[in-house]
Amino acid sequence: MPLVTSTEMFKKAYKGGYAVGAFNVNNMEIVQGITEACREEKAPVILQVSKGARAYANHTYLVKLVEAAVLECPEIPVVLHLDHGPDFETCKACIDGGFTSVMIDGSSHSFKDNIALTKKVVEYAHDHGVVVEGELGTLSGIEDEVVVEGEGSYTKPEEVEEFVSKTGVDSLAIAIGTSHGAYKFKPEQCTVNEKGILVPPALRFDILKEVSKRLPDFPIVLHGSSSVPQDYVAMVNQFGGKMPDAIGVPEEQLREAAKLSVCKINIDSDLRLAMTGTIRKFFAEHPDKFDPREYLKPARANIKELVRHKLVDVLGCAGKA
Ligand code: G3H
Ligand code: 13P
Ligand code: ZN
């Protein structure tokens, strides 16, 4: 089937109590690892491209890589989405250039300016059959080159109805305590459980539930949802890397969110960790090798297995294509 929008995907996910995985893509091996797992697990998928990805790999290369994946995986629905669109022009370039979904990230603007910018993108996108994700609230960490200091600010539930009705967005990203990157929580924010594992503070499910009450049947999006698997952190550190105190969102909490109104869960850092850990290990164990195919092959295989785990054990979208 050709690229689709997320409209039907989100309706089914909302009703079915699961979330669709939105994975960031930057090169061929990442596209292949993700989509091979989704095809084998019969899962719908959102492949998303950031401003940084377009600058790195070039818009056309990324669109054509995703189109190749669609040809290779005809059984599963695939959305091509712009992640953290910074302005109208970038959204327009993606709408004109083959994307089926865009995010306009107006979260760093005032509420009023966020509404105006998002509405402008929605009007253009809907005229062209493309859906739009907006954002209210800011995540701590890095939002596509915009460094958000400190704790970020949680979404204010009392703003969501006005934002959605005035802009016409199709889905809404909210801030409930997730953040971008591999360092989401400081060790001193965490408690230690009986197995000696650091447990981060719980996500703000109270905010999520209040938002859902105010926006019935409306798809909610979670950014910054990597879990930062500790075996890959250990692999990076064992083979010459230095990522002390990298901590992510516990997967059980994402599973809970997916059962509620969260229909799209964004994962990027976990893929980066799997790729980097695998390549570091390969180089340490095979110092004589220099063929990129030899070290990218196990990296792609580990991305595939990580995505399979997310589909089956975290998102609940395996078998839903
Ligand atoms: O939320 C941001 C995504 O992880 C994309 O990151 O801007 O480095 O491509 P990037
Ligand atoms: P992570 O850094 O937690 O993978 O978040 C990715 C994301 O939100 C992309 O928009
Ligand atoms: Zn994000």
XYZ file of C-alpha atoms and ligand atoms in Angstrom:
342
model
C 0.000 0.000 0.000
C 1.187 3.599 -0.587
C 2.252 5.893 2.272
C -0.726 6.697 4.501
C -1.638 9.426 6.977
C -1.933 8.536 10.659
C -5.713 9.153 10.809
C -6.888 5.521 10.645
C -3.842 4.293 12.564
C -4.644 6.561 15.507
C -8.367 5.667 15.507
C -7.469 1.979 15.767
C -4.730 2.603 18.332
C -7.044 4.695 20.526
C -9.760 2.046 20.496
C -7.297 -0.834 20.821
C -5.347 0.564 23.779
C -1.957 0.580 22.076
C 0.414 3.149 20.537
C 2.122 3.308 17.158
C 5.913 3.617 17.264
C 7.382 6.745 15.697
C 11.038 6.065 14.990
C 13.519 8.646 13.681
C 15.330 7.756 10.476
C 18.624 9.169 9.242
C 20.093 6.527 6.931
C 19.354 3.302 5.057
C 20.328 0.896 7.837
C 18.008 2.578 10.331
C 15.082 2.543 7.853
C 15.730 -1.135 7.123
C 16.131 -2.210 10.764
C 12.851 -0.535 11.766
C 10.733 -1.619 8.827
C 11.976 -5.229 8.772
C 10.899 -5.584 12.408
C 7.525 -3.953 11.656
C 6.925 -6.184 8.644
C 7.741 -9.355 10.581
C 5.607 -8.254 13.544
C 2.786 -6.932 11.311
C 2.886 -3.522 12.966
C 1.903 -0.111 11.597
C 4.764 2.390 11.768
C 5.590 6.086 11.614
C 8.999 6.896 10.138
C 9.953 10.401 11.164
C 12.519 12.812 9.833
C 13.854 15.792 11.787
C 15.280 19.057 10.504
C 18.693 17.618 11.432
C 18.007 14.440 9.439
C 17.088 16.496 6.358
C 20.281 18.520 6.770
C 22.371 15.343 7.163
C 20.915 12.962 4.591
C 18.999 15.281 2.217
C 15.213 15.379 1.860
C 15.118 13.408 -1.392
C 17.337 10.576 -0.145
C 15.182 10.138 2.951
C 11.891 10.188 1.007
C 13.245 7.666 -1.491
C 14.582 5.389 1.285
C 11.146 5.417 2.917
C 9.458 4.797 -0.449
C 11.783 1.805 -0.932
C 10.728 0.460 2.474
C 7.071 0.858 1.469
C 7.724 -1.243 -1.658
C 9.541 -3.881 0.403
C 6.822 -3.981 3.080
C 3.528 -3.766 1.163
C 1.540 -5.384 3.995
C 2.058 -2.686 6.626
C 0.828 0.926 6.766
C 3.705 3.436 6.846
C 3.490 7.176 7.625
C 6.267 9.588 6.635
C 6.284 12.341 9.266
C 8.249 15.554 9.832
C 9.488 15.568 13.441
C 9.700 18.957 15.221
C 8.971 21.125 12.186
C 10.480 24.457 13.276
C 8.558 26.804 10.949
C 5.896 27.039 8.231
C 8.455 26.850 5.396
C 9.927 23.525 6.556
C 6.449 22.054 6.978
C 5.453 23.290 3.512
C 8.590 21.769 1.943
C 7.733 18.400 3.488
C 4.030 18.618 2.557
C 4.992 19.497 -1.032
C 7.753 16.881 -0.984
C 5.915 13.633 -0.254
C 5.359 13.550 3.535
C 1.946 12.428 4.787
C 2.217 14.003 8.241
C 4.044 16.977 9.767
C 4.649 18.277 13.245
C 4.757 22.018 13.757
C 6.577 22.582 17.023
C 5.383 25.963 18.218
C 5.988 25.063 21.856
C 8.722 27.660 22.318
C 6.312 30.458 21.262
C 3.636 32.116 23.359
C 0.275 30.302 23.473
C -1.195 32.864 21.076
C 1.697 32.663 18.585
C 1.752 28.859 18.814
C -1.949 28.835 17.852
C -1.401 31.225 14.923
C 1.582 29.289 13.521
C -0.026 25.874 14.001
C -3.288 27.014 12.384
C -1.390 28.278 9.329
C 0.351 24.902 8.918
C -2.914 22.985 9.455
C -4.692 24.980 6.740
C -1.957 24.294 4.197
C -1.521 20.650 5.232
C -5.234 19.788 5.181
C -5.600 21.382 1.741
C -2.970 18.860 0.603
C -4.295 15.775 2.417
C -1.587 15.860 5.101
C -2.177 15.626 8.870
C -0.589 17.800 11.569
C 0.753 17.238 15.089
C 1.017 20.268 17.386
C 2.730 20.641 20.757
C 1.768 22.293 24.032
C 4.208 22.407 26.923
C 7.980 21.988 26.637
C 10.093 18.956 27.358
C 13.382 19.422 29.144
C 16.404 18.407 27.088
C 16.973 19.313 23.484
C 14.033 19.995 21.161
C 15.571 19.955 17.687
C 18.487 22.275 18.463
C 16.469 24.406 20.898
C 17.928 23.717 24.319
C 15.180 23.833 26.936
C 16.744 24.664 30.278
C 15.844 22.996 33.559
C 12.677 21.066 34.058
C 10.760 22.178 30.976
C 7.134 22.991 31.619
C 4.301 20.521 31.808
C 1.317 20.940 29.514
C -1.485 22.922 31.125
C -4.666 20.848 30.657
C -6.816 23.988 30.765
C -5.223 25.135 27.466
C -5.720 22.031 25.340
C -9.346 22.465 24.202
C -8.788 26.011 22.977
C -5.540 24.985 21.230
C -7.091 22.038 19.416
C -10.308 23.814 18.420
C -8.568 26.996 17.215
C -5.801 25.217 15.275
C -7.586 22.125 13.927
C -4.586 19.873 14.685
C -5.005 16.126 14.235
C -2.892 15.084 17.241
C -1.240 16.802 20.185
C 2.167 16.275 21.797
C 2.121 16.977 25.523
C 4.767 17.326 28.215
C 4.248 14.983 31.193
C 7.831 14.421 32.320
C 9.567 12.764 29.384
C 12.513 14.522 27.760
C 14.756 14.177 24.743
C 18.131 12.441 24.637
C 19.864 9.802 26.747
C 20.058 11.808 30.010
C 16.429 12.251 30.974
C 16.821 12.100 34.727
C 19.682 12.844 37.112
C 20.602 9.987 39.490
C 19.701 12.227 42.456
C 16.114 12.491 41.117
C 15.800 8.684 41.197
C 15.134 6.148 43.933
C 16.963 2.812 44.151
C 14.776 -0.327 43.985
C 15.369 -3.698 45.670
C 17.518 -4.858 42.709
C 19.741 -1.789 43.052
C 18.329 -0.232 39.860
C 17.708 3.520 39.663
C 13.991 4.270 39.254
C 13.151 7.716 37.826
C 10.210 9.817 39.036
C 6.872 8.694 37.567
C 5.408 10.435 34.536
C 2.522 12.830 35.286
C -0.369 10.500 34.501
C -2.673 12.961 36.263
C -1.977 15.524 33.509
C -2.420 12.914 30.767
C -5.781 11.832 32.194
C -7.022 15.396 32.580
C -6.007 16.200 28.982
C -7.835 13.080 27.752
C -10.953 14.015 29.702
C -10.965 17.406 27.995
C -10.207 15.936 24.539
C -12.267 12.742 24.252
C -11.131 10.320 21.520
C -8.263 12.629 20.576
C -4.805 11.128 19.877
C -2.033 12.231 22.217
C 1.687 12.011 21.390
C 4.637 11.431 23.701
C 8.069 12.695 22.689
C 11.295 11.870 24.492
C 10.198 8.303 25.135
C 13.405 6.334 24.833
C 14.061 3.974 27.709
C 17.864 4.117 27.354
C 18.445 0.338 27.681
C 21.126 -0.177 30.282
C 22.706 -3.115 28.419
C 23.481 -0.793 25.497
C 24.740 1.944 27.836
C 27.041 -0.689 29.381
C 28.163 -1.800 25.896
C 29.025 1.770 24.904
C 30.946 2.289 28.145
C 32.725 -1.089 27.969
C 34.030 -0.416 24.472
C 35.541 3.033 24.833
C 32.475 5.262 25.176
C 31.647 7.557 28.053
C 27.972 7.844 28.885
C 27.762 7.974 32.658
C 24.332 8.151 34.279
C 22.303 7.789 31.075
C 18.740 7.121 32.279
C 15.477 6.791 30.319
C 11.731 6.387 30.803
C 10.769 3.004 32.316
C 9.071 0.880 29.665
C 6.193 -0.114 31.980
C 5.144 3.531 32.171
C 5.093 3.826 28.383
C 2.978 0.666 28.209
C 0.516 2.271 30.639
C 0.405 5.494 28.583
C -0.224 3.476 25.414
C -3.286 1.894 27.029
C -4.698 5.389 27.628
C -5.004 8.138 24.987
C -1.362 8.065 23.842
C -1.427 6.841 20.226
C 2.109 7.793 19.096
C 5.330 7.238 21.034
C 8.574 8.784 19.745
C 11.789 6.792 19.992
C 15.147 7.920 18.642
C 17.876 7.807 21.294
C 17.411 4.057 21.903
C 18.135 3.366 18.224
C 21.236 5.558 18.374
C 22.461 3.687 21.445
C 21.905 0.280 19.842
C 23.760 1.349 16.707
C 26.655 3.027 18.496
C 27.096 0.285 21.112
C 27.128 -2.402 18.437
C 29.624 -0.576 16.236
C 31.924 0.209 19.189
C 31.896 -3.471 20.188
C 32.567 -4.581 16.625
C 35.577 -2.292 16.264
C 36.991 -3.341 19.639
C 36.670 -7.025 18.721
C 37.786 -6.655 15.078
C 40.457 -3.943 14.970
C 41.558 -5.123 11.517
C 38.148 -4.645 9.822
C 37.370 -1.574 7.774
C 34.441 -2.538 5.501
C 31.395 -0.441 6.563
C 29.082 -3.282 5.537
C 30.667 -5.513 8.151
C 30.024 -3.175 11.074
C 26.725 -1.729 9.846
C 25.218 -5.211 9.417
C 25.197 -6.124 13.148
C 24.158 -2.553 13.993
C 21.131 -2.862 11.698
C 20.314 -6.298 13.143
C 20.349 -4.921 16.697
C 18.133 -1.961 15.723
C 15.697 -4.502 14.281
C 15.622 -6.567 17.492
C 15.244 -3.465 19.649
C 12.313 -2.247 17.524
C 10.745 -5.714 17.683
C 10.926 -5.556 21.487
C 9.273 -2.108 21.495
C 6.453 -3.252 19.194
C 5.703 -6.409 21.168
C 6.462 -5.509 24.780
C 6.071 -1.726 25.046
C 3.796 -0.231 22.379
C 1.444 -3.195 21.986
C 1.105 -2.600 18.226
C 2.453 -5.957 16.980
C -0.191 -7.719 14.868
C -2.211 -4.490 14.402
C -1.243 -3.712 10.771
O 13.514 15.027 19.131
C 14.495 15.017 18.407
C 14.883 13.779 17.693
O 15.533 12.882 18.554
C 15.694 14.130 16.495
O 16.978 14.504 16.855
O 17.346 16.737 15.787
O 19.269 15.229 16.405
O 17.768 14.643 14.490
P 17.880 15.350 15.814
P 14.183 10.263 22.577
O 15.375 11.160 22.604
O 13.732 9.907 23.949
O 14.409 9.058 21.738
O 12.969 11.090 21.916
C 12.807 11.157 20.520
C 11.804 12.166 20.111
O 10.981 12.645 20.865
C 11.812 12.563 18.696
O 10.912 13.603 18.441
Zn 10.633 14.965 20.027
